[in-house]
Amino acid sequence: MEHCVMPKYDVEAVRALIARRRPGYALESAFYTDPDVFRADMDAIFHRHWLYVAVECEVPEPGDALAVDVGTASVVIVRGDDEQVRAFHNVCRHRGARLLPPGPSIVGNLVCPYHAWTYGLNGALKFAEHMGEGFDPSCHGLRPVALRSVGGLLFICLSDTPPDDIDDLARQIEPYLAPHDLRNTRVAHSADLIEYGNWKLVMENNRECYHCTPNHPELTIPLFAYGFGFAPGELEPEGQEQAARYETLRQSSHAQWEAAGLPSRLIEHLDDRPTGFRTERLPLDGAGESQTMDTMAACRMPLGTIRDKAAGGLHFWTQPNSWHHLMSDHVVTFTALPLDEGRTLVRTKWLVHKDAVEGVDYDLEKLTEIWNATNRQDADLVEITQRGVADPAYVPGPYSPYTEGLVEKFMLWYAARLRAHLG
Amino acid sequence: MEHCVMPKYDVEAVRALIARRRPGYALESAFYTDPDVFRADMDAIFHRHWLYVAVECEVPEPGDALAVDVGTASVVIVRGDDEQVRAFHNVCRHRGARLLPPGPSIVGNLVCPYHAWTYGLNGALKFAEHMGEGFDPSCHGLRPVALRSVGGLLFICLSDTPPDDIDDLARQIEPYLAPHDLRNTRVAHSADLIEYGNWKLVMENNRECYHCTPNHPELTIPLFAYGFGFAPGELEPEGQEQAARYETLRQSSHAQWEAAGLPSRLIEHLDDRPTGFRTERLPLDGAGESQTMDTMAACRMPLGTIRDKAAGGLHFWTQPNSWHHLMSDHVVTFTALPLDEGRTLVRTKWLVHKDAVEGVDYDLEKLTEIWNATNRQDADLVEITQRGVADPAYVPGPYSPYTEGLVEKFMLWYAARLRAHLG
Amino acid sequence: MEHCVMPKYDVEAVRALIARRRPGYALESAFYTDPDVFRADMDAIFHRHWLYVAVECEVPEPGDALAVDVGTASVVIVRGDDEQVRAFHNVCRHRGARLLPPGPSIVGNLVCPYHAWTYGLNGALKFAEHMGEGFDPSCHGLRPVALRSVGGLLFICLSDTPPDDIDDLARQIEPYLAPHDLRNTRVAHSADLIEYGNWKLVMENNRECYHCTPNHPELTIPLFAYGFGFAPGELEPEGQEQAARYETLRQSSHAQWEAAGLPSRLIEHLDDRPTGFRTERLPLDGAGESQTMDTMAACRMPLGTIRDKAAGGLHFWTQPNSWHHLMSDHVVTFTALPLDEGRTLVRTKWLVHKDAVEGVDYDLEKLTEIWNATNRQDADLVEITQRGVADPAYVPGPYSPYTEGLVEKFMLWYAARLRAHLG
Ligand code: FES
Ligand code: FES
Ligand code: FES
Ligand SMILES: [Fe+3]
Ligand SMILES: [Fe+3]
Ligand SMILES: [Fe+3]
């Protein structure tokens, strides 16, 4: 039995919407605007799948805690005295008060601010005053939340029966992440941006670079726009040459990086499992070092075991809601957390080596400028799309078979996951 | 088949509300406060009737465009290279992004900001990269919106089958508008005001001057409050004299203006057709020239062919949502655009001769002060009425048979239009 | 027939929620978060019970009026030329405009701002222009609202059939209030605080002092935390001694105060009638005079007939929504007015003798500091609890049999009152 009480929604209506989804096309308006579909998404997707929410280095010491809101849910992540990281629902077992405010805290125990019920870092209720003799503290511990560190990236699942393919994901992806040694990083900067669009528009936006050339002048300095697909028949001779050059570079880079111990080749499981994911190490343009305006490393102190600065950008995506870029000098991680049918929080964190010193080893502006600009641009695109799909005159159009194939895969995954839950 | 997908609402409930409407009385609370009635209004009224939304002089040259939001819909009005003005849904046929932000733009083509699909000013899709060979651009042009210029006032209809009585309206009203030559005007000032009330409260407020004496100290300088009705039996001798004097003035003015080529006599078709309207040229007080604090023209440069400054104020109303005052020196136009059941945008534009220069030919403060003040006063009245009708203790009261006859006609029209759509 | 039209809600669903309420436990999430339950609360509780809303001294003279919003309802309280205080729905009988803005006004008649319908202070329609001969003003008077002054505290009931146990309440409580002579007070300060929680969380918070020690460093200077219950078996020797000392003090104080004409003994009718209430005069710590940081009177001018400053704090609670503290020198009254399922307005008023002069007889900061601080602390607790109970992982926990007995009584009353209305 699931222990969470989700708001009700019209299951039949959502089922009908999925049933008539036209493959290769954007979704109907209701998927982006209907509160019932949003509740279905929260129930079937966000409360039953693994969600990337934080980095292990955010709770480095016993007593370090981090509260993360996921919709109306909230989770406390805390490192215990035994060095284990655990997660609990951020809800007191007495009258339900939040134990910790969103964000980081340092705690000895988890003490409820209301009537001071006191929980250990393992969730057990240690102390509750005035409750009398019949009261059994062992029945009133904090409710645990499934937590999994994948190479230092923390995933939670709000369900009691989390998808077990997280094991396979970890097995496959950890070798890719390992050289960057995320456990020895530090959050240099964190930015929360509310995008005024449904979370699926945020994800669709993230799963293609069709919009990069017209919209991301900064990002396309280090990033090859051709890396995410193009229509070969439409290319001018100059374009064909560029595409061919990119493909050659990608293959030679892969060979060179793998020889140097950096797994690089594409792994793609976007639509064949609950915990969809994709990874590949991609060459960067220019100096090829980092997603910066001059394509050179933003931080002097290299991560982990990587000594060749020009290690490209390892991209790692998960479904439903995260994407990550890992470079030799820094890492950028993103998570998309739905607020309601028309608003999504995108949380971006920039990680550097844990000993890197701001102003000495890196300049914060240089480190963050590309993704701050790119996020802002994407937020604008998501907002004008949310407005458009809410227009009664909107009709879903076709995805490009070349540049939007991964958007379609996201949608196939999404429809399958809704079906798996709603029947 | 209508091509717009409107949100669902409880048709039976709305039908029952209309059926029990008591003639001569204000509407029940639900008409003003219930989201279902609002959705019915948007569907049956705002998506199936002609709406005044802009002036032709706002898109004077090929490539001039104007985006106007109507509820969750948005329409692009654009003048083509062939000088034709056209309207399209402001929704990209790819993934639905808004093509233009609200307000004016100058464009060569209509290029979607997201993935750069490029539409001509006639709506045809000219260019869409990476879509492959199977893709047919001719099936992905912008969806047209019915547009009609009535003497320079632009009306749109979001339905595929717009009411054809717009022809008769144009035939009757264009001679009244023609002397003011709206096509050779310019928007001197535009003001958007959000009124915190249902759009029908905004319209009821506009359709009577019962509230003018207690509320509009500025407007009642040029405007005769008696012009919109009074209870003759209740007038004191002084009032009787004023009323008689006004009636004499009205008739002599009409005769004089019509002789001078200014159609002036009342035409009223408020409750006998889809596109209800009313017009009459009304004398103004004092110098009789304009709706200004000194009743004299605000702009030195006369409009069109009018050479007698004391041409009164031509009022022109349309249903569901516009009203206009045309004088010899300037024009004020108003449109009421519902935002939700409790909020309505009132957009006011002041037009002067296209060659009039601010600070030389007119003073902007003098031009706008009466209607800026009056709009603010009306917004306050609408707000306190919205609050009152949302009170569980509210019961609809009777309209005055003398001063609120045109409010009742608006309501008869409204009920008939809902019935025509809902059955 | 009730004359108010309440929004509809799912009666069956609310009934089912009440039926499965587990005694001794906090409520299920839906009671705090579901708009349907909120509508049921407004209908069954706030529109059918006596609500404390103001103090008689706020309308001391004929023509003094006060408008108070209760949800979407609004009530005008006004003292007539006959010195009688009356209450009316703040809704014009014409088209429904609010007659007065929230807060105090001084009026000759109640004149509607819209079309100037003019009502006497007894609610009769005295004047309505242009309504014609068939119009009967006597059918269009303001709708009265039941009003009752209990020793100077004004209660209204929005129902046409108000609970008649207000008579018994008045009979029992007026002797307790009389020595403080509320009619000869004045509002020294008033503060509106929006708490981001359901009104029942506000009331639960008010009905226990389990949270006082961890949260109210200021309030617990004058207030004995033991006064509202503790688990005797859990007390350390020091605590046992304190508790015994408090009990002795309470009994000796009661005896002494009653001998001096100050009724003090506990009366509790929290769960056996519609108009639940509780009162007791409680000793204060330190000097024992007032709820101030130094426990001494904040105002030099004593209230009413009280000459012993150390008269403790008379607490008086009513259900659904008020609490009061009456001391020898000042009074603090509180009313909780629901705004929606997640927000409640808490209005606090500090009363002093009507002739007391700020800066001379009292210092406003000293007078208000404890409850300003305490309200803020309680608002924070209510907010984190609202967030917690809205979490899908929330499960209602048990109330302490010792410190939360009065919270449980509030809940028994609440469930019984819903049942009485919904069946
Ligand atoms: S709600 Fe946590 S201790 Fe009471
Ligand atoms: S949404 Fe317009 S081009 Fe893609
Ligand atoms: S609404 Fe009050 S007088 Fe018209
Ligand atoms: Fe982007
Ligand atoms: Fe007006
Ligand atoms: Fe408190």
Coordinates of C-alpha atoms in Angstrom, one line a residue, chain C residues 79-289:
Chain C
R79 CA -25.1 52.8 15.7
G80 CA -28.5 54.5 15.0
D81 CA -29.8 57.8 16.1
D82 CA -31.7 55.8 18.8
E83 CA -28.3 54.7 20.2
Q84 CA -29.1 51.1 19.1
V85 CA -26.3 49.2 17.4
R86 CA -27.5 47.2 14.4
A87 CA -25.9 45.1 11.7
F88 CA -26.8 44.9 8.0
H89 CA -25.4 43.0 5.0
N90 CA -23.0 45.4 3.2
V91 CA -24.8 44.9 -0.1
C92 CA -26.9 47.5 -1.9
R93 CA -30.4 46.2 -2.8
H94 CA -30.1 47.8 -6.3
R95 CA -27.2 46.2 -8.2
G96 CA -25.3 44.9 -5.2
A97 CA -22.5 47.4 -4.7
R98 CA -20.7 47.5 -1.3
L99 CA -22.0 50.4 0.7
L100 CA -19.0 50.9 2.9
P101 CA -15.3 49.9 2.5
P102 CA -13.9 47.6 5.2
G103 CA -13.1 49.4 8.5
P104 CA -14.6 52.4 10.2
S105 CA -16.8 55.2 8.7
I106 CA -18.9 58.1 10.0
V107 CA -22.2 58.4 8.2
G108 CA -25.5 60.3 8.3
N109 CA -27.2 57.8 6.1
L110 CA -25.9 54.7 4.3
V111 CA -25.6 56.0 0.8
C112 CA -24.6 53.6 -1.9
P113 CA -21.6 55.0 -3.8
Y114 CA -23.0 53.7 -7.2
H115 CA -26.4 55.3 -7.8
A116 CA -26.9 56.9 -4.4
W117 CA -29.7 54.8 -3.1
T118 CA -29.9 56.1 0.4
Y119 CA -30.7 53.9 3.5
G120 CA -31.4 55.1 7.0
L121 CA -29.3 53.8 9.9
N122 CA -32.2 51.4 10.6
G123 CA -31.7 49.9 7.1
A124 CA -34.8 51.3 5.5
L125 CA -34.5 52.6 2.0
K126 CA -35.3 56.3 2.2
F127 CA -34.5 57.4 -1.3
A128 CA -33.9 55.9 -4.7
E129 CA -34.0 58.2 -7.7
H130 CA -35.5 57.4 -11.1
M131 CA -37.1 54.1 -10.0
G132 CA -40.6 55.1 -11.1
E133 CA -44.0 54.6 -9.6
G134 CA -44.2 50.8 -9.4
F135 CA -41.2 50.6 -7.2
D136 CA -41.7 49.9 -3.5
P137 CA -38.9 51.1 -1.3
S138 CA -40.2 49.2 1.7
C139 CA -39.3 46.0 -0.2
H140 CA -35.7 47.2 -0.7
G141 CA -34.4 47.9 2.7
L142 CA -31.0 46.5 3.8
R143 CA -31.0 42.9 4.9
P144 CA -30.5 42.8 8.7
V145 CA -27.9 40.6 10.3
A146 CA -28.3 39.2 13.8
L147 CA -26.2 41.2 16.3
R148 CA -25.6 40.7 20.0
S149 CA -23.5 42.7 22.4
V150 CA -22.1 40.4 25.1
G151 CA -20.8 42.8 27.7
G152 CA -19.5 45.1 25.0
L153 CA -18.2 42.4 22.7
L154 CA -20.1 42.4 19.4
F155 CA -21.2 39.0 18.0
I156 CA -23.0 38.6 14.7
C157 CA -24.7 35.6 13.1
L158 CA -25.2 35.5 9.4
S159 CA -28.0 33.0 9.7
D160 CA -31.7 33.9 9.9
T161 CA -32.0 31.4 12.7
P162 CA -29.1 32.1 15.0
P163 CA -28.4 29.7 17.8
D164 CA -30.3 30.9 20.9
D165 CA -27.7 29.7 23.3
I166 CA -26.1 33.1 23.0
D167 CA -28.6 34.1 25.8
D168 CA -27.1 31.6 28.2
L169 CA -23.6 32.5 27.2
A170 CA -24.3 36.1 27.9
R171 CA -25.9 35.3 31.2
Q172 CA -22.9 33.3 32.3
I173 CA -20.1 35.4 30.9
E174 CA -21.3 39.0 31.4
P175 CA -20.5 38.9 35.2
Y176 CA -17.0 38.0 34.3
L177 CA -16.6 40.8 31.7
A178 CA -18.5 43.5 33.7
P179 CA -15.7 44.6 36.0
H180 CA -13.6 45.4 32.9
D181 CA -16.4 47.7 31.6
L182 CA -15.6 47.2 27.9
R183 CA -18.1 49.9 26.9
N184 CA -15.8 52.5 28.3
T185 CA -12.7 51.3 26.5
R186 CA -11.1 52.5 23.3
V187 CA -9.1 50.6 20.7
A188 CA -5.5 51.7 21.3
H189 CA -4.2 49.5 18.5
S190 CA -5.5 47.1 15.9
A191 CA -3.4 44.6 13.8
D192 CA -4.4 42.4 11.0
L193 CA -2.2 39.4 10.3
I194 CA -2.8 36.9 7.5
E195 CA -1.8 33.5 8.7
Y196 CA -1.1 31.0 5.8
G197 CA -3.1 28.2 7.2
N198 CA -6.6 26.9 7.4
W199 CA -8.7 28.5 10.2
K200 CA -8.9 25.3 12.1
L201 CA -5.1 25.2 12.4
V202 CA -5.3 28.7 13.8
M203 CA -7.8 27.5 16.3
E204 CA -5.9 24.4 17.2
N205 CA -2.8 26.5 17.8
N206 CA -4.8 28.8 20.1
R207 CA -6.3 25.9 22.1
E208 CA -3.1 24.6 23.6
C209 CA 0.1 25.8 25.2
Y210 CA 2.0 22.7 24.4
H211 CA 3.9 24.9 21.9
C212 CA 4.4 27.8 24.3
T213 CA 7.7 26.8 25.9
P214 CA 9.5 26.1 22.6
N215 CA 8.1 29.1 20.8
H216 CA 6.9 31.9 22.9
P217 CA 9.7 33.4 25.0
E218 CA 7.8 36.6 25.6
L219 CA 4.4 35.2 26.4
T220 CA 5.7 32.7 28.8
I221 CA 7.1 35.5 31.0
P222 CA 3.6 36.4 32.3
L223 CA 1.8 33.2 31.4
F224 CA 2.3 30.0 33.3
A225 CA 2.8 27.2 30.7
Y226 CA 1.5 24.7 33.2
G227 CA -1.9 26.4 33.2
F228 CA -3.0 24.5 30.1
G229 CA -2.0 21.0 31.1
F230 CA 0.9 18.7 31.5
A231 CA 1.6 15.0 31.9
P232 CA 2.0 14.6 35.6
G233 CA 3.9 11.4 35.4
E234 CA 6.6 12.9 33.3
L235 CA 7.6 15.8 35.5
E236 CA 10.9 16.0 37.2
P237 CA 10.9 17.0 40.9
E238 CA 11.4 20.6 40.0
G239 CA 8.5 20.5 37.5
Q240 CA 6.3 18.9 40.1
E241 CA 7.0 21.6 42.6
Q242 CA 6.3 24.3 40.0
A243 CA 3.0 22.6 39.1
A244 CA 1.9 22.3 42.7
R245 CA 2.8 25.9 43.4
Y246 CA 0.8 27.0 40.3
E247 CA -2.2 25.0 41.4
T248 CA -2.1 26.5 44.9
L249 CA -1.8 30.0 43.5
R250 CA -4.7 29.5 41.1
Q251 CA -7.0 28.4 43.9
S252 CA -6.0 31.1 46.4
S253 CA -6.2 33.7 43.6
H254 CA -9.7 32.6 42.7
A255 CA -10.9 32.8 46.3
Q256 CA -9.4 36.2 46.7
W257 CA -10.6 37.6 43.4
E258 CA -14.2 36.3 43.8
A259 CA -14.3 37.8 47.3
A260 CA -13.3 41.1 45.7
G261 CA -16.2 40.8 43.2
L262 CA -14.2 39.4 40.2
P263 CA -15.8 36.1 39.0
S264 CA -12.9 33.8 38.3
R265 CA -13.8 30.1 38.4
L266 CA -13.7 28.0 35.3
I267 CA -16.8 27.7 33.1
E268 CA -16.3 25.4 30.2
H269 CA -18.9 24.6 27.5
L270 CA -16.7 23.8 24.6
D271 CA -18.4 20.8 23.1
D272 CA -21.9 20.7 24.4
R273 CA -23.6 23.5 22.4
P274 CA -23.5 25.6 19.2
T275 CA -21.9 28.6 20.8
G276 CA -19.1 26.8 22.6
F277 CA -17.1 28.9 25.1
R278 CA -14.7 28.8 28.1
T279 CA -13.6 31.2 30.6
E280 CA -11.4 31.4 33.7
R281 CA -9.4 34.0 35.4
L282 CA -5.8 32.9 35.5
P283 CA -3.0 34.1 37.7
L284 CA 0.0 35.7 35.9
D285 CA 3.6 35.3 36.9
G286 CA 5.9 37.9 38.4
A287 CA 4.0 41.0 39.5
G288 CA 0.9 39.2 38.2
E289 CA -0.7 42.3 36.7

